[in-house]
XYZ file of C-alpha atoms in Angstrom:
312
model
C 76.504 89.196 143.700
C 78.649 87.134 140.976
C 80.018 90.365 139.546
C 80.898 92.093 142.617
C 82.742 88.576 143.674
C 84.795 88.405 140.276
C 85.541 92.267 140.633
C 87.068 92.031 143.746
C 88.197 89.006 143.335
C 90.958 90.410 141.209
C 91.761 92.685 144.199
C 92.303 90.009 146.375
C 94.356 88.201 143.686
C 96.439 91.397 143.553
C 97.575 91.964 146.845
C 96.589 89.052 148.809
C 94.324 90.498 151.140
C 90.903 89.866 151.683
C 88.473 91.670 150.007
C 84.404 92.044 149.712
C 82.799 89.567 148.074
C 79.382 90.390 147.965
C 76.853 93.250 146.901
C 73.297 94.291 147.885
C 70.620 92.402 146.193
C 68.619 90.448 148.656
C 67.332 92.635 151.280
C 65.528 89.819 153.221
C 64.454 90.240 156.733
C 67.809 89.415 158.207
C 69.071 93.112 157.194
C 64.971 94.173 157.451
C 64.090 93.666 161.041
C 67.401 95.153 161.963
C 66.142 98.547 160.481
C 62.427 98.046 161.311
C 60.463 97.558 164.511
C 58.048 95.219 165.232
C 55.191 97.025 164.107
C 57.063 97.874 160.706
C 57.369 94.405 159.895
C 53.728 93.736 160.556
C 52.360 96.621 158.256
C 55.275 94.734 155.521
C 53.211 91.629 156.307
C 49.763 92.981 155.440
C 51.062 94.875 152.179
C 53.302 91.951 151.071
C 49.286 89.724 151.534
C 47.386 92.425 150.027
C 49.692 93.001 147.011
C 49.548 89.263 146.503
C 46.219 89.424 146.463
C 45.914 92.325 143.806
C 48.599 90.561 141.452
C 46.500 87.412 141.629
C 42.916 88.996 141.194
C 44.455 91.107 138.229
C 45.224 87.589 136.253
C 48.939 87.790 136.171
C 49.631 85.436 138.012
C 47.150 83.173 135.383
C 48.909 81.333 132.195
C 49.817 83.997 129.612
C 48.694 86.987 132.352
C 52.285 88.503 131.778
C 51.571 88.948 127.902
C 48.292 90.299 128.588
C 49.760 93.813 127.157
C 51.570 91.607 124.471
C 54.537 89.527 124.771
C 58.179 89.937 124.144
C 59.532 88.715 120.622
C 62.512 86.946 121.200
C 61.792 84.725 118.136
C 63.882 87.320 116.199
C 67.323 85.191 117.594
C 67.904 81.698 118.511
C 68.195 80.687 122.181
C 72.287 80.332 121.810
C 72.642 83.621 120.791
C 70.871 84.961 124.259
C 72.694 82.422 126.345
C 75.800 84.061 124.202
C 74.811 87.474 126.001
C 74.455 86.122 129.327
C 77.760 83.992 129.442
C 79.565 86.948 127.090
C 78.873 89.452 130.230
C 79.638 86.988 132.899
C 83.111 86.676 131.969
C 83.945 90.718 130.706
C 83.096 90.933 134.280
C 86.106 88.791 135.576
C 88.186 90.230 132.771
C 87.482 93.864 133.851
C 88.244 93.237 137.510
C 91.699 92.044 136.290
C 91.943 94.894 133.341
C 91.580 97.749 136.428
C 93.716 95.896 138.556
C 96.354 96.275 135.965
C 96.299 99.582 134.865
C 96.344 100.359 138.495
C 99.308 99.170 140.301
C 97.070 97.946 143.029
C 99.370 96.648 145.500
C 100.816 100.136 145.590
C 97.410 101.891 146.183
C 96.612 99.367 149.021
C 99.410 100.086 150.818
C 99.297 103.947 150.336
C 95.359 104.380 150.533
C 94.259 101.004 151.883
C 91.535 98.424 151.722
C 88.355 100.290 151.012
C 89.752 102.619 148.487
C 91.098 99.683 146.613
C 87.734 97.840 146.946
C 86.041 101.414 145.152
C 88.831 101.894 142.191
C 88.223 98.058 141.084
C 84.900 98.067 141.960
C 83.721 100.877 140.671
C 86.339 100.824 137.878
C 85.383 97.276 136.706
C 81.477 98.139 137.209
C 81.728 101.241 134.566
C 83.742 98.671 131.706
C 81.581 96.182 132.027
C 78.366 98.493 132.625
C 79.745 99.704 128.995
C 79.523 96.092 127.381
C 76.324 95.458 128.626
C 74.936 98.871 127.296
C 76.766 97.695 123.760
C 75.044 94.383 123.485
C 71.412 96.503 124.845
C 72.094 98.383 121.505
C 72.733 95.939 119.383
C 70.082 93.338 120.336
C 67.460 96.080 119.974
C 68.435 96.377 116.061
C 68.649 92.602 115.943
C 65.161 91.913 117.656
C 63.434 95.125 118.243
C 60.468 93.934 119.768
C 62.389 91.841 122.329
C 62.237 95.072 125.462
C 66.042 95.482 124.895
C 65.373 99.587 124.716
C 65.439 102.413 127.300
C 61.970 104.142 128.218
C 62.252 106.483 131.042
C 59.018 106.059 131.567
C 58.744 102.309 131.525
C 62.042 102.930 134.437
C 59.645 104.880 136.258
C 57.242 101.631 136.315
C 59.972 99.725 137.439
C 60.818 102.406 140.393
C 57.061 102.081 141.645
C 56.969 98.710 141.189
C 59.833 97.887 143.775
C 58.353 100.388 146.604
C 55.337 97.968 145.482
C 57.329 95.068 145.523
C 59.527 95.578 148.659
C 56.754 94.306 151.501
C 56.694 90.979 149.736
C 60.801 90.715 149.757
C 61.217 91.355 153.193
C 58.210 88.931 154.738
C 59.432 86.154 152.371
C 62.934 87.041 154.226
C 61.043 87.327 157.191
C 59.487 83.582 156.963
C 62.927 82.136 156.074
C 64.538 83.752 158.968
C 62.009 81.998 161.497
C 61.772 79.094 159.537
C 66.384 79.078 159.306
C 66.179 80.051 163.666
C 63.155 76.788 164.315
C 65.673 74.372 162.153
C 68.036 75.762 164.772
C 70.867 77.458 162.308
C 73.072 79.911 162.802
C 72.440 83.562 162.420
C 74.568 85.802 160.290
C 75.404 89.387 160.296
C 72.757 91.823 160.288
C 74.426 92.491 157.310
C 74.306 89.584 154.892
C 77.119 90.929 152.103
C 80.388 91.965 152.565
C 80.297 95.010 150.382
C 77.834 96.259 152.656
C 79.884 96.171 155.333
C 82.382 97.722 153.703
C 80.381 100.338 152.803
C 78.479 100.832 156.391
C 81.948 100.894 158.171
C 83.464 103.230 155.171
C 80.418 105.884 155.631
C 82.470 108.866 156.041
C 85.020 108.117 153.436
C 84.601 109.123 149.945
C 86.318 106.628 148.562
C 83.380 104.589 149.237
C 81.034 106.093 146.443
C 83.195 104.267 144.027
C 81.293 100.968 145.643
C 78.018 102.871 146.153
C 78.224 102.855 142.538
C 79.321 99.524 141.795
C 76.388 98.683 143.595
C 73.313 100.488 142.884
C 74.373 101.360 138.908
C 76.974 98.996 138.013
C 75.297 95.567 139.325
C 72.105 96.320 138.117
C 72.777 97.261 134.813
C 75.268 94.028 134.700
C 73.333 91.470 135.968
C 70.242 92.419 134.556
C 71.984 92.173 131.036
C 73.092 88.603 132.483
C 70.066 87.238 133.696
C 66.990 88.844 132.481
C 68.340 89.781 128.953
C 70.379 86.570 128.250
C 69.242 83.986 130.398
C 65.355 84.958 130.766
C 65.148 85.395 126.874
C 66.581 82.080 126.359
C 64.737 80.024 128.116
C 61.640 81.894 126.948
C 62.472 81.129 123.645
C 63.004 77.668 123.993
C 60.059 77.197 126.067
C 57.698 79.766 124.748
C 56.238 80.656 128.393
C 57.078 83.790 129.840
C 56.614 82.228 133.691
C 58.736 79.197 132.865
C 61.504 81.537 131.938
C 61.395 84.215 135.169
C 60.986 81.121 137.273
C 64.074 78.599 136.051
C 65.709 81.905 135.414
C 64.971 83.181 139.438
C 66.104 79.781 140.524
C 69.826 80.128 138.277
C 69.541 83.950 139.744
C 69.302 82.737 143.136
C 71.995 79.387 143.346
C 74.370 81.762 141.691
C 74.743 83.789 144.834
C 75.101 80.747 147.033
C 78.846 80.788 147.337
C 78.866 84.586 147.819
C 76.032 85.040 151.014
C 77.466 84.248 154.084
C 76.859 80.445 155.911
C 74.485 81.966 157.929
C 72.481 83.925 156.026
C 71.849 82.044 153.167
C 68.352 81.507 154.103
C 68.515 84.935 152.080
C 68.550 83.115 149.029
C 64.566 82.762 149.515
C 64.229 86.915 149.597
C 66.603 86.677 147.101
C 64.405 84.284 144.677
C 61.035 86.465 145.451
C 63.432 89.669 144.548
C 64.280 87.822 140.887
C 60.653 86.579 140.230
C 59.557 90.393 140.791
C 62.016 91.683 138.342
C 61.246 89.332 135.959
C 57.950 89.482 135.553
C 58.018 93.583 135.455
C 60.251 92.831 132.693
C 58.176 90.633 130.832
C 54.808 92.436 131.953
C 56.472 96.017 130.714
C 58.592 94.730 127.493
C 61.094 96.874 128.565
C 64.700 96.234 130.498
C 64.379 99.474 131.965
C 61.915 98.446 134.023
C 63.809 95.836 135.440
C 67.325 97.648 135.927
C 65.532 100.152 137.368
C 63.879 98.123 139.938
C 67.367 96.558 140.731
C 69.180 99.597 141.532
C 65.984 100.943 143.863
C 66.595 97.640 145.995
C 70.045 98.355 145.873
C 69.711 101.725 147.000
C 67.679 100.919 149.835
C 70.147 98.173 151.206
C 72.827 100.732 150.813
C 71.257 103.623 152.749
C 69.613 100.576 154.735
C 73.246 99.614 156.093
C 74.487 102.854 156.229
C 72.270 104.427 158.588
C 72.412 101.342 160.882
């Protein structure tokens, strides 16, 4: 994703060598059916139908069905102050990659503990800084707008949990359908593994260095991004257009063209998985008024691409 990209980007500026560029975050059928046999994929297909189903005969899916248990407030601060957030975060991001990269002498450490041991002091290093931000602008928009889902419910990050095991069928046969709709257009398959990081991480299985990533990944990202996109961007757009769809849509679509550059040529079918993934997450978070929900879903699909590559 963007942050893992700017975090080891600074690596790469650093030392010169190449470095991941990518995290964990669309799971689509490319990395799926890798994992899965046939008969997996079918039993995804059938859950992914009958959970669209459900959603649809349970109104959410209907105008104002997301704010059937009441809606978020985001009234409580203009629209520039949430696209503030979002842009605030992007950038602490870059600027944390570069802080770690600093106080580390990494061009020694690469040469005396090498590439994926680099990849999980920045990595992991920037995730926890700017993990930190985000969690300071969390606490200070709940004061600001309290009604707005900015707080943490454990409970409300159990819902979120669930709702990805829920969730997860309808991911990975939306990846599914792009990956026979990317081979009949005749492209060009990508690694099993569509990120970078992953890789990393798969080939770096019996290294503990790697858990610095592991983290990056499954608490770092989710927390970040979520901040980024649901937070910022999602409360924006709602506030300027006063429809909680219209915002997890246009904000699924920004979601998804963000991680463009970062997915590999041939996987970047992905992106549809990746769109289906953001539109999930969104609408827990507007459904549940609560960001917990939605980090927490993140770092469960996280997780699952992470043992997901490392057991393959």
């Amino acid at each position: 994703m963007a942050f893992i990209l700017a975090l080891m980007g600074a690596v790469s500026t650093a030392s010169g060598t190449p470095t991941p560029s990518g995290v964990a975050s669309d799971a689509g059928a490319g990395e799926v059916s890798a994992f899965v046999s046939e008969a997996q994929a079918v039993v995804f297909t059938v859950g992914a139908l009958g959970l669209v189903w459900v959603v649809g005969f349970s109104g959410l899916c209907r105008r104002g069905g997301l704010d059937r248990r009441g809606s978020r407030e985001v009234s409580a601060l203009p629209a520039l102050a949430w696209f503030f957030v979002a842009v605030t975060v992007f950038y602490v991001q870059f600027f944390a990659g570069a802080l770690v990269s600093g106080v580390f002498d990494i061009g020694a450490i690469e040469e005396t503990l090498g590439g994926v041991k680099v990849s999980s002091v920045v990595g992991g290093g920037a995730a926890l800084v700017t993990s930190l931000v985000a969690v300071g602008f969390l606490v200070v928009l709940h004061k600001a707008a309290p009604r707005a889902g900015m707080s943490w419910r454990w409970k409300e990050a159990g819902v979120g949990a669930l709702s990805m095991a829920l969730v997860f069928p309808i991911v990975a046969s939306v990846g599914a359908l792009a990956a026979v709709i990317a081979a009949m257009l005749g492209a060009a398959s990508g690694s099993t593994i569509a990120h970078d990081t992953l890789e990393v991480i798969a080939s770096g299985r019996d290294n503990p260095w790697a858990w610095g990533l592991v983290f990056a990944v499954v608490v770092g990202v989710p927390i970040v991004e979520e901040v980024i996109y649901r937070v910022g961007v999602q409360s924006a757009v709602r506030r300027l257009t006063g429809s909680a769809w219209a915002s997890v849509l246009l904000t699924s679509a920004l979601f998804s063209a963000m991680h463009w550059s970062i997915i590999p040529a041939g996987s970047r079918h992905q992106l549809a998985a990746l769109f289906a993934l953001s539109v999930a997450m969104g609408a827990v978070f507007e459904w549940r008024r609560s960001i917990a929900a939605s980090i927490a879903m993140h770092g469960v699909f996280n997780l699952v691409n992470v043992a997901l590559a490392v057991a393959g």
